[in-house]
């Protein structure tokens, strides 16, 4: 196996517990020896899962060693279970043989969530467990295997006029239900209904010793899983656990009738403080189901520039027309995106409801609040296009001009939003000379969560070599149109230094984060008594410490 520069990358400044700093095999001889050492284990996996569901070749192992930003260790193999029994037998085998287990969903993580901290480990790829088991329209819940994507789930529910209240991230074409429940996520519906984990009624999870454990509403002896709270709820520890406690196999989520009416608004602001005040005002009133704000750097990178200009795509325009009507389609085509080039801070809103009159009243109130905060009306193209085609291929894991891209985020209360933005901006400014040297652009995305949370997502774009995983995840025709760059180890480290500094800032702010993976310093954010309790829970459910070692810094 040829040596790969990306595989040399290590984060020495922020080690995760149990990270052994193993080196990657650099010769064919050593690689062959490594596979021979685990031949018996791989044969036993094949007996459990079938030959087509166990991959141990060099290409597959390399793919499963990378997330969208970097890599740690290379796993022995990846397995793709198709049912609960196969997961149970696989984890039991790993427990008996001392092999670490790393769950993986759609693979959209950028926080080391499914990266391997031990060479003696396997990836459990859940994407073949993707069946929708029950849609109960009478009792308003859906039960689904956790490898199902949000796009697949929504396609099935849409025909029945149903949806989950929160109905997926922008990456929902690849992102799985289980990934969102492990890492938590926001976007579609989050402005009113909150995060992914708030929609869950019950789950079946598989522990590292092979135990299939029903939690929440699934734990009842009899009856339907229509409501999770019936005495102490034991489901909580397994939600947003970054896969540290168990593999999520089956989940039941709440359903609502899909709102039939929607309106869209957009506003320009002269400062991020004005835009933040507007977003908070709208959130507190519960007006927008999606409310997002961009600074100029993020807006230009994702909306106004690059070869991935979706307004030039006639197919997308037809989808807008089919979804919203020809008048909206013509307006969007006429407006284009160039108007955003002069917008320093842009806010984009979707408002929905079950009656035209209700949406009209929401829209009127939203306009008043936005204008009171200094907003100037813009064409509402962005959210209209997003809703016409909500789940796009994951081409945005590279920048629009082929740059490497990585985000970070925190959620703060509304009262801290501007303070947090000020402090994030100061850290950006501190790195000005290094950013110029390595052509690093940074910006932020703002999203409201329910009526209680203000999410800030710092993002970075910089020219750097590509990871191999992009070749499998992104569309070939899209990649071929993007330029490539030489490796910039130093520039990548500058980005990582900023990320490390911001994760420390988030702790000082008392902020909440999702997609904790192995990057965020979750242990440092806990009071000693709470951390001690978490470690006891970990030892109870994963006594050998083999379930995703390093996740949550455990």
Coordinates of C-alpha atoms in Angstrom, one line a residue:
X1 CA 0.0 0.0 0.0
X2 CA 1.7 3.2 -1.1
X3 CA 2.3 5.8 1.5
X4 CA -0.2 8.6 1.4
X5 CA 0.6 12.1 2.6
X6 CA -3.0 12.5 4.0
X7 CA -2.5 9.5 6.2
X8 CA 0.4 11.1 8.0
X9 CA -1.8 13.8 9.4
X10 CA -2.2 13.7 13.2
X11 CA -3.7 16.1 15.6
X12 CA -1.1 16.1 18.4
X13 CA -2.5 19.2 20.0
X14 CA -5.9 17.7 20.8
X15 CA -5.3 13.9 21.3
X16 CA -8.3 11.7 22.0
X17 CA -8.1 9.1 24.8
X18 CA -6.9 5.7 23.5
X19 CA -5.3 7.2 20.4
X20 CA -2.3 5.1 20.0
X21 CA -0.6 7.2 17.2
X22 CA 0.0 4.1 15.2
X23 CA 1.7 4.5 11.8
X24 CA 0.0 3.5 8.6
X25 CA 1.5 0.5 6.7
X26 CA 3.8 1.9 4.1
X27 CA 4.8 -1.2 2.1
X28 CA 3.0 -4.0 0.4
X29 CA 4.8 -6.5 2.6
X30 CA 3.6 -4.9 5.8
X31 CA 0.1 -4.6 4.4
X32 CA 0.0 -8.2 3.5
X33 CA 1.2 -9.2 6.9
X34 CA -1.5 -7.0 8.6
X35 CA -4.3 -8.7 6.6
X36 CA -2.9 -12.1 7.4
X37 CA -2.8 -11.3 11.1
X38 CA -6.6 -10.7 11.0
X39 CA -7.5 -13.4 8.4
X40 CA -9.4 -15.5 11.0
X41 CA -11.3 -12.5 12.2
X42 CA -12.3 -11.4 8.7
X43 CA -13.4 -15.0 7.9
X44 CA -15.7 -15.0 10.9
X45 CA -17.1 -11.6 9.9
X46 CA -17.8 -13.1 6.4
X47 CA -19.6 -16.0 8.0
X48 CA -21.9 -13.6 9.8
X49 CA -22.5 -11.0 7.1
X50 CA -21.9 -12.7 3.8
X51 CA -18.9 -12.1 1.5
X52 CA -20.4 -9.0 -0.2
X53 CA -20.9 -7.3 3.1
X54 CA -17.3 -7.4 4.3
X55 CA -14.6 -5.3 2.6
X56 CA -10.9 -5.6 3.6
X57 CA -9.1 -4.6 0.4
X58 CA -6.7 -1.6 0.5
X59 CA -9.0 0.8 -1.4
X60 CA -12.0 0.2 0.9
X61 CA -9.9 0.4 4.0
X62 CA -8.5 3.7 2.9
X63 CA -12.0 5.1 2.1
X64 CA -13.2 4.2 5.5
X65 CA -10.2 5.8 7.2
X66 CA -11.3 9.3 6.0
X67 CA -14.0 11.8 6.9
X68 CA -14.6 15.0 4.9
X69 CA -11.6 16.7 6.5
X70 CA -8.9 14.3 7.5
X71 CA -7.9 10.8 8.6
X72 CA -6.5 9.0 11.7
X73 CA -6.0 5.2 11.5
X74 CA -6.9 2.6 8.9
X75 CA -9.5 0.0 9.9
X76 CA -9.0 -3.7 9.4
X77 CA -12.3 -3.9 7.4
X78 CA -15.7 -2.4 6.9
X79 CA -18.9 -4.4 7.3
X80 CA -22.4 -3.6 6.0
X81 CA -25.1 -5.4 8.1
X82 CA -28.6 -5.8 6.7
X83 CA -30.5 -6.6 9.9
X84 CA -30.3 -6.4 13.7
X85 CA -29.1 -10.0 14.2
X86 CA -26.1 -9.3 12.0
X87 CA -25.2 -6.2 14.0
X88 CA -25.6 -8.1 17.2
X89 CA -23.4 -11.0 16.1
X90 CA -20.8 -8.6 14.7
X91 CA -20.4 -6.6 17.9
X92 CA -20.3 -9.8 20.0
X93 CA -17.5 -11.1 17.8
X94 CA -15.6 -7.8 18.1
X95 CA -16.1 -7.8 21.9
X96 CA -14.7 -11.4 22.1
X97 CA -11.7 -10.6 20.0
X98 CA -10.9 -7.1 21.4
X99 CA -11.6 -5.2 18.1
X100 CA -13.0 -1.6 18.3
X101 CA -16.3 -0.9 16.6
X102 CA -16.9 2.4 14.8
X103 CA -20.4 3.1 13.5
X104 CA -20.8 5.1 10.2
X105 CA -23.8 6.5 8.5
X106 CA -23.8 8.6 5.4
X107 CA -20.2 9.8 6.0
X108 CA -20.8 13.6 6.1
X109 CA -18.9 14.1 9.4
X110 CA -16.1 16.7 9.6
X111 CA -15.5 16.3 13.4
X112 CA -13.7 12.9 13.4
X113 CA -17.0 11.2 14.3
X114 CA -16.2 7.9 12.6
X115 CA -12.5 8.1 12.3
X116 CA -10.5 5.3 13.8
X117 CA -8.2 5.9 16.8
X118 CA -7.1 2.2 16.9
X119 CA -5.7 0.1 14.1
X120 CA -7.5 -2.9 15.6
X121 CA -11.0 -1.7 14.6
X122 CA -13.7 -2.0 12.0
X123 CA -16.2 0.3 10.4
X124 CA -19.9 -0.7 10.7
X125 CA -21.4 1.0 7.7
X126 CA -25.2 1.2 8.3
X127 CA -26.3 2.3 4.8
X128 CA -27.8 -1.1 3.9
X129 CA -30.2 -1.0 6.8
X130 CA -32.4 1.6 5.0
X131 CA -35.9 0.2 5.2
X132 CA -39.0 2.2 6.3
X133 CA -40.7 -0.3 8.6
X134 CA -44.0 1.4 9.4
X135 CA -45.8 4.6 8.6
X136 CA -48.6 5.0 11.1
X137 CA -50.9 7.7 9.9
X138 CA -53.4 7.1 12.7
X139 CA -51.0 7.6 15.5
X140 CA -48.6 9.9 13.7
X141 CA -45.2 8.1 13.9
X142 CA -42.8 6.4 11.5
X143 CA -40.4 3.6 12.3
X144 CA -37.3 3.4 10.2
X145 CA -34.0 1.6 10.0
X146 CA -31.2 4.0 10.9
X147 CA -29.3 3.7 7.6
X148 CA -32.2 5.3 5.7
X149 CA -31.4 8.7 4.4
X150 CA -33.5 11.8 5.1
X151 CA -34.2 12.1 1.4
X152 CA -35.5 8.5 1.1
X153 CA -37.7 9.0 4.2
X154 CA -39.2 12.3 2.9
X155 CA -39.9 10.8 -0.5
X156 CA -42.0 8.1 1.1
X157 CA -43.8 10.5 3.5
X158 CA -44.5 13.2 1.0
X159 CA -46.9 11.1 -1.0
X160 CA -49.0 10.7 2.1
X161 CA -48.9 14.4 2.9
X162 CA -46.7 13.7 6.0
X163 CA -43.3 14.6 7.3
X164 CA -41.3 14.5 10.5
X165 CA -41.3 18.0 12.2
X166 CA -37.6 18.4 11.7
X167 CA -37.1 16.8 8.3
X168 CA -33.4 16.7 7.6
X169 CA -30.1 18.5 7.0
X170 CA -29.1 20.0 3.6
X171 CA -26.9 16.9 3.1
X172 CA -30.0 14.7 3.5
X173 CA -29.4 12.9 0.2
X174 CA -26.5 11.1 1.9
X175 CA -27.0 11.8 5.6
X176 CA -28.7 8.9 7.4
X177 CA -31.3 9.0 10.2
X178 CA -28.9 7.3 12.6
X179 CA -26.1 9.8 11.9
X180 CA -28.4 12.7 12.8
X181 CA -29.4 10.9 16.0
X182 CA -25.8 10.2 16.9
X183 CA -24.4 13.6 16.0
X184 CA -27.6 15.7 16.1
X185 CA -28.4 18.1 13.2
X186 CA -30.5 21.1 12.2
X187 CA -31.9 22.7 9.2
X188 CA -35.3 21.9 7.6
X189 CA -37.9 22.7 10.1
X190 CA -35.4 23.6 12.8
X191 CA -36.5 27.2 13.2
X192 CA -39.8 26.0 14.7
X193 CA -39.3 22.4 15.7
X194 CA -35.7 22.2 16.9
X195 CA -33.1 19.6 16.3
X196 CA -33.1 16.0 15.0
X197 CA -33.0 14.3 18.4
X198 CA -36.1 16.2 19.6
X199 CA -38.2 14.2 17.1
X200 CA -37.4 10.7 18.5
X201 CA -39.9 8.5 20.3
X202 CA -38.0 5.3 20.6
X203 CA -35.0 3.3 19.4
X204 CA -33.4 -0.1 19.2
X205 CA -29.7 0.2 19.8
X206 CA -27.0 -2.5 19.8
X207 CA -24.4 -2.5 22.6
X208 CA -20.8 -3.6 22.1
X209 CA -21.4 -7.0 23.7
X210 CA -24.2 -7.8 21.1
X211 CA -27.1 -6.9 23.4
X212 CA -30.1 -5.5 21.4
X213 CA -31.5 -2.8 23.8
X214 CA -34.9 -1.2 23.2
X215 CA -35.1 2.3 24.7
X216 CA -37.7 5.1 24.9
X217 CA -41.1 3.9 23.5
X218 CA -39.5 0.7 22.1
X219 CA -38.9 -0.5 25.7
X220 CA -42.6 -1.2 26.4
X221 CA -43.7 -4.8 26.7
X222 CA -46.9 -4.2 24.8
X223 CA -48.5 -1.5 22.8
X224 CA -47.5 0.9 20.1
X225 CA -44.4 3.2 20.2
X226 CA -46.5 6.4 20.1
X227 CA -44.9 8.2 23.1
X228 CA -41.6 7.9 24.8
X229 CA -42.2 9.1 28.3
X230 CA -43.5 6.4 30.5
X231 CA -41.5 6.5 33.7
X232 CA -37.7 7.2 33.5
X233 CA -36.6 7.6 29.9
X234 CA -33.5 5.6 29.3
X235 CA -33.1 6.8 25.7
X236 CA -31.4 10.1 26.4
X237 CA -27.8 8.8 26.8
X238 CA -27.9 7.2 23.4
X239 CA -28.9 10.4 21.6
X240 CA -26.2 12.7 20.3
X241 CA -23.6 10.3 21.8
X242 CA -21.4 10.4 18.7
X243 CA -21.7 6.6 18.6
X244 CA -19.8 6.3 21.9
X245 CA -22.4 4.0 23.6
X246 CA -24.1 1.9 21.0
X247 CA -25.0 1.5 17.3
X248 CA -28.4 3.0 16.5
X249 CA -30.3 0.4 14.4
X250 CA -34.0 1.3 14.4
X251 CA -35.8 4.6 15.4
X252 CA -39.3 5.8 15.7
X253 CA -39.9 9.5 14.9
X254 CA -42.9 11.8 15.3
X255 CA -45.0 12.8 12.3
X256 CA -47.0 15.9 11.4
X257 CA -49.2 16.8 8.4
X258 CA -47.1 18.7 5.9
X259 CA -48.0 22.4 5.9
X260 CA -49.6 23.3 2.6
X261 CA -48.6 27.0 2.5
X262 CA -45.3 28.7 2.6
X263 CA -43.8 32.1 2.0
X264 CA -40.2 33.3 1.5
X265 CA -38.4 36.5 2.6
X266 CA -34.9 37.8 2.3
X267 CA -33.2 40.9 3.7
X268 CA -29.8 42.6 3.5
X269 CA -28.1 44.1 6.5
X270 CA -25.1 46.4 7.0
X271 CA -23.7 44.6 10.0
X272 CA -23.8 41.1 11.5
X273 CA -25.2 42.6 14.8
X274 CA -28.3 43.9 12.9
X275 CA -28.8 40.6 11.2
X276 CA -28.3 38.7 14.4
X277 CA -30.9 40.9 16.2
X278 CA -33.4 40.2 13.4
X279 CA -32.8 36.5 13.5
X280 CA -33.3 36.4 17.2
X281 CA -36.5 38.5 17.1
X282 CA -38.0 36.2 14.5
X283 CA -36.9 33.1 16.4
X284 CA -38.4 34.3 19.7
X285 CA -41.8 34.8 17.9
X286 CA -41.6 31.4 16.3
X287 CA -42.2 32.7 12.8
X288 CA -39.7 31.0 10.5
X289 CA -39.3 27.3 10.0
X290 CA -35.9 28.0 8.4
X291 CA -34.0 31.2 9.2
X292 CA -30.5 31.6 8.0
X293 CA -27.9 34.3 7.7
X294 CA -24.7 34.6 5.7
X295 CA -21.8 36.9 5.9
X296 CA -20.3 38.1 2.6
X297 CA -17.6 35.4 2.4
X298 CA -19.9 32.5 3.0
X299 CA -22.6 33.9 0.8
X300 CA -20.3 34.5 -2.1
X301 CA -18.7 31.1 -1.7
X302 CA -21.9 29.2 -1.6
X303 CA -24.4 31.3 -3.5
X304 CA -22.8 33.8 -5.8
X305 CA -19.7 32.2 -7.3
X306 CA -18.2 29.1 -8.6
X307 CA -18.9 26.5 -11.2
X308 CA -21.7 25.0 -9.2
X309 CA -24.1 28.0 -10.0
X310 CA -27.5 26.3 -9.6
X311 CA -29.3 29.2 -11.2
X312 CA -27.6 28.4 -14.5
X313 CA -28.9 24.9 -14.2
X314 CA -32.1 24.8 -16.3
X315 CA -33.2 21.6 -14.5
X316 CA -33.2 23.3 -11.2
X317 CA -35.2 26.2 -12.7
X318 CA -37.8 23.8 -13.9
X319 CA -38.1 22.3 -10.4
X320 CA -38.7 25.7 -9.0
X321 CA -41.4 26.3 -11.6
X322 CA -43.0 22.9 -10.8
X323 CA -42.9 23.6 -7.1
X324 CA -43.8 27.2 -6.9
X325 CA -45.3 28.2 -10.3
X326 CA -44.1 29.9 -13.4
X327 CA -44.3 33.4 -12.0
X328 CA -41.8 32.6 -9.2
X329 CA -39.6 30.8 -11.7
X330 CA -39.5 33.8 -14.0
X331 CA -38.8 36.2 -11.1
X332 CA -35.9 34.0 -9.9
X333 CA -34.4 33.6 -13.4
X334 CA -34.6 37.4 -13.9
X335 CA -33.1 38.2 -10.6
X336 CA -30.2 35.8 -10.9
X337 CA -27.6 35.8 -8.1
X338 CA -25.5 38.8 -8.9
X339 CA -27.6 41.0 -6.7
X340 CA -26.0 39.2 -3.7
X341 CA -22.5 40.4 -4.7
X342 CA -23.2 43.7 -3.0
X343 CA -24.8 42.2 0.1
X344 CA -22.5 42.1 3.1
X345 CA -25.0 40.2 5.3
X346 CA -28.0 38.4 3.9
X347 CA -30.9 36.8 5.8
X348 CA -33.1 34.2 4.2
X349 CA -36.4 33.0 5.6
X350 CA -39.1 30.3 5.0
X351 CA -42.4 30.6 6.8
X352 CA -45.0 27.9 6.6
X353 CA -48.5 27.1 7.9
X354 CA -51.7 25.2 7.3
X355 CA -53.7 28.2 6.0
X356 CA -53.0 31.0 3.6
X357 CA -54.2 33.6 6.2
X358 CA -52.0 32.2 8.9
X359 CA -48.9 32.4 6.7
X360 CA -49.9 35.9 5.6
X361 CA -50.0 37.1 9.2
X362 CA -46.6 35.5 9.9
X363 CA -45.1 37.1 6.9
X364 CA -46.5 40.5 7.8
X365 CA -45.0 40.3 11.3
X366 CA -41.7 38.9 10.0
X367 CA -41.4 41.9 7.5
X368 CA -42.0 44.3 10.4
X369 CA -39.4 42.8 12.6
X370 CA -36.7 42.5 9.9
X371 CA -37.2 46.1 8.9
X372 CA -37.1 47.4 12.5
X373 CA -33.7 45.7 12.8
X374 CA -32.4 47.5 9.7
X375 CA -33.2 45.0 7.0
X376 CA -33.6 46.0 3.4
X377 CA -35.8 43.7 1.2
X378 CA -34.1 41.4 -1.3
X379 CA -35.5 38.9 -3.9
X380 CA -36.3 35.7 -2.0
X381 CA -34.6 33.4 -4.4
X382 CA -32.4 31.3 -2.1
X383 CA -35.0 29.6 0.1
X384 CA -37.4 29.1 -2.8
X385 CA -34.7 27.2 -4.7
X386 CA -33.7 25.3 -1.6
X387 CA -37.3 24.1 -1.1
X388 CA -37.8 23.2 -4.7
X389 CA -34.8 20.8 -4.4
X390 CA -34.0 20.4 -0.7
X391 CA -31.5 17.5 -0.9
X392 CA -28.7 17.9 -3.3
X393 CA -25.7 15.7 -4.1
X394 CA -22.9 16.3 -1.5
X395 CA -20.7 18.3 -3.9
X396 CA -20.4 21.1 -1.3
X397 CA -17.8 19.2 0.7
X398 CA -15.4 21.0 -1.6
X399 CA -15.7 24.7 -2.2
X400 CA -17.2 26.0 -5.4
X401 CA -13.8 26.5 -7.0
X402 CA -12.3 23.2 -5.8
X403 CA -11.0 24.5 -2.4
X404 CA -11.0 22.4 0.7
X405 CA -13.8 23.3 3.0
X406 CA -14.5 22.6 6.7
X407 CA -17.0 24.2 9.2
X408 CA -17.4 24.2 13.0
X409 CA -20.4 25.4 15.0
X410 CA -21.8 26.3 18.3
X411 CA -25.3 27.2 19.6
X412 CA -25.7 30.0 22.1
X413 CA -28.7 31.7 23.7
X414 CA -30.0 34.8 21.8
X415 CA -28.6 37.1 24.5
X416 CA -25.0 35.9 23.7
X417 CA -25.2 35.8 19.9
X418 CA -23.5 39.1 19.2
X419 CA -20.9 38.6 21.9
X420 CA -20.0 35.2 20.4
X421 CA -19.8 36.6 16.9
X422 CA -17.5 39.4 18.1
X423 CA -15.2 36.9 19.8
X424 CA -15.2 34.5 16.7
X425 CA -14.3 37.5 14.5
X426 CA -11.4 38.5 16.8
X427 CA -9.9 35.0 16.4
X428 CA -10.4 35.2 12.6
X429 CA -8.5 38.6 12.7
X430 CA -5.7 37.2 14.8
X431 CA -4.8 34.9 11.9
X432 CA -4.9 37.5 9.2
X433 CA -1.3 37.2 8.0
X434 CA -1.4 33.4 7.9
X435 CA -4.7 33.4 6.1
X436 CA -3.3 35.7 3.4
X437 CA -0.2 33.5 3.1
X438 CA -2.3 30.4 2.5
X439 CA -5.3 32.0 0.7
X440 CA -7.7 31.0 3.5
X441 CA -11.1 32.5 3.4
X442 CA -13.4 32.3 6.4
X443 CA -17.0 33.3 7.0
X444 CA -20.0 32.1 8.9
X445 CA -23.5 30.8 8.6
X446 CA -26.2 31.6 11.2
X447 CA -29.3 29.5 11.8
X448 CA -32.0 29.7 14.5
X449 CA -33.0 26.6 16.4
X450 CA -36.5 26.7 17.8
X451 CA -37.2 29.8 19.8
X452 CA -34.3 29.2 22.1
X453 CA -31.1 28.7 20.1
X454 CA -28.8 30.8 17.9
X455 CA -26.4 28.6 15.8
X456 CA -23.1 30.1 14.5
X457 CA -21.2 28.0 12.0
X458 CA -17.7 29.3 11.2
X459 CA -16.4 28.0 7.9
X460 CA -13.1 27.9 6.1
X461 CA -12.1 27.6 2.4
X462 CA -8.5 27.2 1.2
X463 CA -6.6 25.6 -1.7
X464 CA -5.3 22.2 -0.7
X465 CA -5.0 18.7 -2.1
X466 CA -8.1 16.5 -2.1
X467 CA -8.9 13.5 0.1
X468 CA -9.5 10.2 -1.8
X469 CA -13.0 9.9 -0.3
X470 CA -14.2 12.8 -2.5
X471 CA -13.9 10.5 -5.6
X472 CA -16.5 8.2 -4.2
X473 CA -18.8 10.6 -2.5
X474 CA -19.0 13.5 -5.0
X475 CA -20.3 13.3 -8.5
X476 CA -17.6 12.6 -11.1
X477 CA -19.0 15.2 -13.5
X478 CA -18.8 17.8 -10.8
X479 CA -15.2 16.9 -9.7
X480 CA -14.0 17.0 -13.3
X481 CA -15.0 20.7 -13.6
X482 CA -13.1 21.7 -10.5
X483 CA -9.4 22.7 -10.4
X484 CA -7.0 20.7 -8.2
X485 CA -4.3 22.0 -5.8
X486 CA -1.0 21.0 -4.3
X487 CA -1.0 19.8 -0.8
X488 CA -0.7 22.6 1.8
X489 CA 0.0 20.9 5.1
X490 CA 0.9 24.2 6.8
X491 CA -2.3 25.9 5.6
X492 CA -4.4 23.0 6.8
X493 CA -2.7 23.2 10.2
X494 CA -3.5 26.9 10.3
X495 CA -7.2 26.0 9.8
X496 CA -7.0 23.3 12.5
X497 CA -5.4 25.8 14.9
X498 CA -8.3 28.2 14.4
X499 CA -10.7 25.3 14.9
X500 CA -9.0 24.3 18.1
X501 CA -9.0 27.8 19.4
X502 CA -12.7 28.2 18.6
X503 CA -13.6 24.9 20.4
X504 CA -12.0 26.3 23.5
X505 CA -13.9 29.6 23.1
X506 CA -17.2 27.6 22.9
X507 CA -16.4 26.1 26.2
X508 CA -15.7 29.5 27.8
X509 CA -19.0 30.8 26.3
X510 CA -21.0 27.8 27.7
X511 CA -22.1 27.1 24.2
X512 CA -23.7 23.9 23.0
X513 CA -22.4 22.0 20.0
X514 CA -23.7 19.1 17.8
X515 CA -21.6 16.7 15.8
X516 CA -19.3 16.3 18.7
X517 CA -17.4 13.4 17.3
X518 CA -13.8 13.4 18.6
X519 CA -13.1 17.0 17.9
X520 CA -15.1 19.0 20.4
X521 CA -13.9 19.1 24.0
X522 CA -17.1 17.7 25.4
X523 CA -15.3 16.4 28.6
X524 CA -14.0 20.0 29.3
X525 CA -17.6 21.3 29.0
X526 CA -19.0 19.0 31.8
X527 CA -19.1 19.6 35.5
X528 CA -17.0 16.9 37.3
X529 CA -20.0 15.1 38.7
X530 CA -21.6 14.9 35.3
X531 CA -18.5 13.7 33.6
X532 CA -18.0 11.1 36.3
X533 CA -21.6 9.9 35.7
X534 CA -21.1 9.8 32.0
X535 CA -17.9 7.7 32.4
X536 CA -19.9 5.2 34.6
X537 CA -22.6 5.0 31.9
X538 CA -19.9 4.3 29.3
X539 CA -18.4 1.5 31.4
X540 CA -21.8 0.0 32.0
X541 CA -22.9 -0.2 28.3
X542 CA -19.3 -0.6 26.9
X543 CA -17.3 -2.4 29.6
X544 CA -14.4 -3.1 27.3
X545 CA -14.2 0.4 25.8
X546 CA -14.4 -0.7 22.2
X547 CA -17.4 1.3 21.0
X548 CA -16.0 4.2 18.9
X549 CA -13.0 4.9 21.2
X550 CA -12.3 8.6 21.6
X551 CA -15.9 9.8 20.8
X552 CA -17.0 12.4 23.3
X553 CA -13.3 12.2 24.5
X554 CA -14.2 9.0 26.3

